[in-house]
Amino acid sequence: MEEFIQSRFNYWIYVILMMIGLWGMISKNNLIKKLIGMSIFQTAIILFYVSVAVKSETANIPILPHHGHDYSPKIAFAHAVSDDHENGGHDDHAGHQAHPVGPKIPDPDGYANPLPHVLMLTAIVVGVATLGLALAITQKIYREYGTLEEDQLLEKVRADDHG
Amino acid sequence: MKKLAGIVVFTVGLILLYGVSSLDDFPSWGTPDSPANKSPLSQYFIKNTIVDTEVPNMVTAVLADYRGYDTMFETVVIFVAGLGIFAVVRVFEHGGASRVVTADTKPDIIITNTCRLLIPLIQLFALYVLAHGHSSPGGGFQGGVIMGASFILVALAWDLDIALKRFSEKQAFICSGIGILIYAGFGLASVFLGEEFLNYGIIHKILPGVDSPEMARYYAMLGVEIGVMFTVTSIMFLIYGLLATRGKMTAGL
């Protein structure tokens, strides 16, 4: 049971966060509160993606160690060429004679998955841009109608249509 | 209405909770064997970014090189968002009264002097984050936001007018356009040298002192990030200015 909770706990958090956001977007009457709900929803998705990239036992951040030239690119390149038909794994290079410094091809299990990080970098920046635009539109609505409550807005829009 | 919303949210939440906890499609926390981590794409990125691009930071390499199109149009999205905000809220008032300086509206001496000390450091740090995006967390977007924050700090501590004297609205829009042009320029340069759009490797033919396609990618990524930084800096400042003054672009908060 404990194992079960531990391995799934992160997903529960995202679902709960996402539902808080959805609740805010659906049920709140105020446009700013809807935007807050949208941001919470977005955060849940971003957390989900980043957690997919985690490899908790073995992995480091997706930046290669480059001090002391462990991964001198020329040597790495030579390895990549010669090992193209092999699987390029970690252990194949342990006994390599020509470069006694150590393995040169990064071990995929040793680094967190960079792809979700990239995708979420994109999503965060676009999220800021869309939030800014949404706030601008909200400001315009307030300037036109003097309120941000949805029901009052609907009344005023209908009155404008009929008048 | 609220009841209905509650029922909908509750049902969707229950279905999702059931899905993530009782189906085996979702990998457990932090396992290296999850489908996303075992996919050939991400394994390729981890193994080959250093070979292809000489950039130790895989995230930067994937962002600016392998997914160059994505990042370019993301920059365009930011630019378009800036234009959209300008189009929605900007108002022009002829002969607008400038702010009356009274004891209450005068900038506070402690705040302004602290900002005088801090802002150069913030801008220096932004350039550091930009330049070290290749070997540590950072890059054009992060550096751009920090740089934009330094201009926003000027506007907060003194006045938007003072900030606009240093970085006017027109300059900001021109800078944001320049950023995209720098990005697309690197793409077009590789087209003119005979490769695909945004395939930077070929640029080593015209970059002095760069002899390998890998180092050309390295430097082209830096150039591209500089372009991104131009756009992000100016659009962040514009978003603040336009939203904080309700489109009047004067006086400020």
CSV table of C-alpha atoms in Angstrom, one decimal, chain A residues 4 6-8 10-12 14-16 18-20 22-23 26-29 48 51-58 61-66 71 73-74 76-77 80 87-89 104-109 111-119 121-123 125-126 128-133 135-137 139-140 142-143, chain B residues 1-2 5-6 8-9 12-13 16-17 19-24 26-32 34 36-39 41-43 45-51 54-60 62-63 67 70 74 77-78 81 84-85 88-91 134-137 141-142 212 214 232 236 239 242-247:
chain,number,residue,atom,x,y,z
A,4,PHE,CA,1.5,2.1,-4.2
A,6,GLN,CA,4.5,6.6,-3.1
A,7,SER,CA,4.8,5.6,-6.7
A,8,ARG,CA,1.5,7.4,-7.7
A,10,ASN,CA,2.8,12.8,-7.8
A,11,TYR,CA,0.0,12.1,-10.3
A,12,TRP,CA,-2.6,12.7,-7.6
A,14,TYR,CA,-1.3,17.0,-10.6
A,15,VAL,CA,-4.8,15.9,-10.8
A,16,ILE,CA,-5.8,17.8,-7.7
A,18,MET,CA,-5.6,20.6,-12.4
A,19,MET,CA,-9.1,20.2,-10.9
A,20,ILE,CA,-8.5,23.3,-8.7
A,22,LEU,CA,-10.6,23.8,-13.8
A,23,TRP,CA,-13.0,24.6,-10.9
A,26,ILE,CA,-15.7,27.1,-14.7
A,27,SER,CA,-17.4,28.2,-11.5
A,28,LYS,CA,-15.9,31.6,-10.7
A,29,ASN,CA,-17.8,34.7,-11.8
A,48,PHE,CA,3.4,16.7,-14.9
A,51,SER,CA,8.1,14.9,-13.4
A,52,VAL,CA,8.1,12.6,-16.5
A,53,ALA,CA,11.7,13.6,-17.1
A,54,VAL,CA,12.9,12.5,-13.7
A,55,LYS,CA,15.1,9.4,-13.3
A,56,SER,CA,15.3,9.5,-9.5
A,57,GLU,CA,17.9,6.8,-8.7
A,58,THR,CA,20.7,7.4,-11.2
A,61,ILE,CA,20.7,17.3,-14.4
A,62,PRO,CA,20.8,17.2,-18.2
A,63,ILE,CA,24.1,19.1,-18.4
A,64,LEU,CA,27.3,17.2,-19.2
A,65,PRO,CA,30.2,17.7,-16.9
A,66,HIS,CA,32.6,19.8,-18.9
A,71,TYR,CA,33.9,15.1,-22.6
A,73,PRO,CA,34.2,16.8,-28.0
A,74,LYS,CA,36.8,15.6,-30.4
A,76,ALA,CA,33.5,12.0,-28.1
A,77,PHE,CA,33.1,12.4,-31.8
A,80,ALA,CA,30.5,8.1,-31.8
A,87,ASN,CA,24.6,0.4,-28.9
A,88,GLY,CA,27.0,2.9,-27.5
A,89,GLY,CA,26.3,1.8,-23.9
A,104,LYS,CA,33.0,9.3,-23.5
A,105,ILE,CA,29.5,8.7,-24.8
A,106,PRO,CA,27.0,9.9,-22.1
A,107,ASP,CA,25.0,7.2,-20.5
A,108,PRO,CA,21.3,7.9,-21.2
A,109,ASP,CA,20.3,6.6,-17.7
A,111,TYR,CA,21.0,12.2,-17.2
A,112,ALA,CA,17.4,13.5,-16.8
A,113,ASN,CA,15.4,13.5,-20.0
A,114,PRO,CA,16.0,16.9,-21.6
A,115,LEU,CA,13.1,16.8,-24.0
A,116,PRO,CA,10.2,17.6,-21.5
A,117,HIS,CA,12.3,20.4,-20.1
A,118,VAL,CA,12.6,22.0,-23.5
A,119,LEU,CA,8.9,21.6,-24.1
A,121,LEU,CA,10.4,26.0,-21.3
A,122,THR,CA,8.4,26.8,-24.4
A,123,ALA,CA,5.1,26.4,-22.6
A,125,VAL,CA,7.2,31.5,-22.0
A,126,VAL,CA,4.1,31.2,-24.2
A,128,VAL,CA,3.4,34.4,-19.9
A,129,ALA,CA,2.6,35.9,-23.3
A,130,THR,CA,-0.9,34.6,-23.4
A,131,LEU,CA,-1.5,35.7,-19.8
A,132,GLY,CA,-0.4,39.2,-20.7
A,133,LEU,CA,-2.7,39.3,-23.6
A,135,LEU,CA,-5.0,40.6,-18.9
A,136,ALA,CA,-5.0,43.3,-21.6
A,137,ILE,CA,-8.3,42.1,-22.9
A,139,GLN,CA,-8.5,45.6,-18.8
A,140,LYS,CA,-10.3,46.6,-22.0
A,142,TYR,CA,-13.3,46.8,-17.6
A,143,ARG,CA,-12.8,50.1,-19.4
B,1,MET,CA,-24.5,26.7,-11.9
B,2,LYS,CA,-21.9,26.3,-9.2
B,5,ALA,CA,-19.5,23.0,-12.1
B,6,GLY,CA,-18.7,21.1,-8.9
B,8,VAL,CA,-18.3,18.2,-13.5
B,9,VAL,CA,-15.0,18.9,-11.8
B,12,VAL,CA,-13.5,14.5,-14.1
B,13,GLY,CA,-11.2,14.5,-11.1
B,16,LEU,CA,-8.4,11.1,-13.8
B,17,LEU,CA,-7.5,9.8,-10.3
B,19,GLY,CA,-6.8,6.5,-14.4
B,20,VAL,CA,-3.5,7.5,-12.9
B,21,SER,CA,-3.6,5.2,-10.0
B,22,SER,CA,-5.1,1.9,-11.2
B,23,LEU,CA,-4.1,1.7,-14.8
B,24,ASP,CA,-0.5,0.6,-15.5
B,26,PHE,CA,1.5,5.7,-16.1
B,27,PRO,CA,5.1,4.9,-14.9
B,28,SER,CA,5.8,5.2,-11.3
B,29,TRP,CA,7.8,8.1,-9.9
B,30,GLY,CA,11.2,8.6,-11.3
B,31,THR,CA,11.7,5.3,-13.1
B,32,PRO,CA,14.3,5.4,-15.9
B,34,SER,CA,9.2,5.0,-18.5
B,36,ALA,CA,9.2,9.0,-22.3
B,37,ASN,CA,12.7,8.2,-20.9
B,38,LYS,CA,13.2,5.2,-23.1
B,39,SER,CA,12.1,6.8,-26.3
B,41,LEU,CA,14.5,10.6,-29.4
B,42,SER,CA,15.5,11.6,-25.9
B,43,GLN,CA,18.2,8.9,-25.8
B,45,PHE,CA,19.6,13.8,-27.5
B,46,ILE,CA,21.5,12.7,-24.4
B,47,LYS,CA,24.0,10.7,-26.3
B,48,ASN,CA,24.7,13.0,-29.3
B,49,THR,CA,24.2,16.7,-28.3
B,50,ILE,CA,27.9,17.0,-27.4
B,51,VAL,CA,28.9,15.2,-30.6
B,54,GLU,CA,29.7,20.7,-28.6
B,55,VAL,CA,27.2,22.3,-26.2
B,56,PRO,CA,27.2,20.6,-22.7
B,57,ASN,CA,23.7,21.8,-21.8
B,58,MET,CA,21.4,19.4,-23.6
B,59,VAL,CA,18.4,21.6,-23.0
B,60,THR,CA,19.9,24.5,-24.8
B,62,VAL,CA,17.7,20.8,-28.1
B,63,LEU,CA,15.9,24.1,-27.8
B,67,ARG,CA,13.9,22.3,-32.2
B,70,ASP,CA,9.8,25.7,-32.4
B,74,GLU,CA,7.8,30.8,-30.0
B,77,VAL,CA,4.4,34.3,-30.5
B,78,ILE,CA,5.9,36.6,-27.8
B,81,ALA,CA,1.5,38.9,-28.0
B,84,GLY,CA,-1.7,42.2,-29.5
B,85,ILE,CA,-1.5,43.9,-26.1
B,88,VAL,CA,-6.0,46.1,-27.4
B,89,VAL,CA,-5.1,48.6,-24.7
B,90,ARG,CA,-3.1,51.4,-26.1
B,91,VAL,CA,-4.8,54.8,-26.1
B,134,HIS,CA,25.5,26.7,-23.1
B,135,SER,CA,27.1,25.3,-20.1
B,136,SER,CA,24.7,26.0,-17.2
B,137,PRO,CA,21.0,26.5,-16.8
B,141,PHE,CA,14.5,33.5,-22.5
B,142,GLN,CA,15.8,33.5,-18.9
B,212,SER,CA,34.2,22.7,-37.6
B,214,GLU,CA,30.0,21.7,-34.5
B,232,VAL,CA,11.9,38.9,-24.6
B,236,MET,CA,8.4,42.1,-21.1
B,239,ILE,CA,3.7,44.3,-21.4
B,242,LEU,CA,1.0,48.9,-21.2
B,243,LEU,CA,-0.8,47.0,-18.5
B,244,ALA,CA,0.4,49.2,-15.6
B,245,THR,CA,-0.8,52.4,-17.2
B,246,ARG,CA,-3.9,51.1,-18.9
B,247,GLY,CA,-2.3,51.8,-22.3
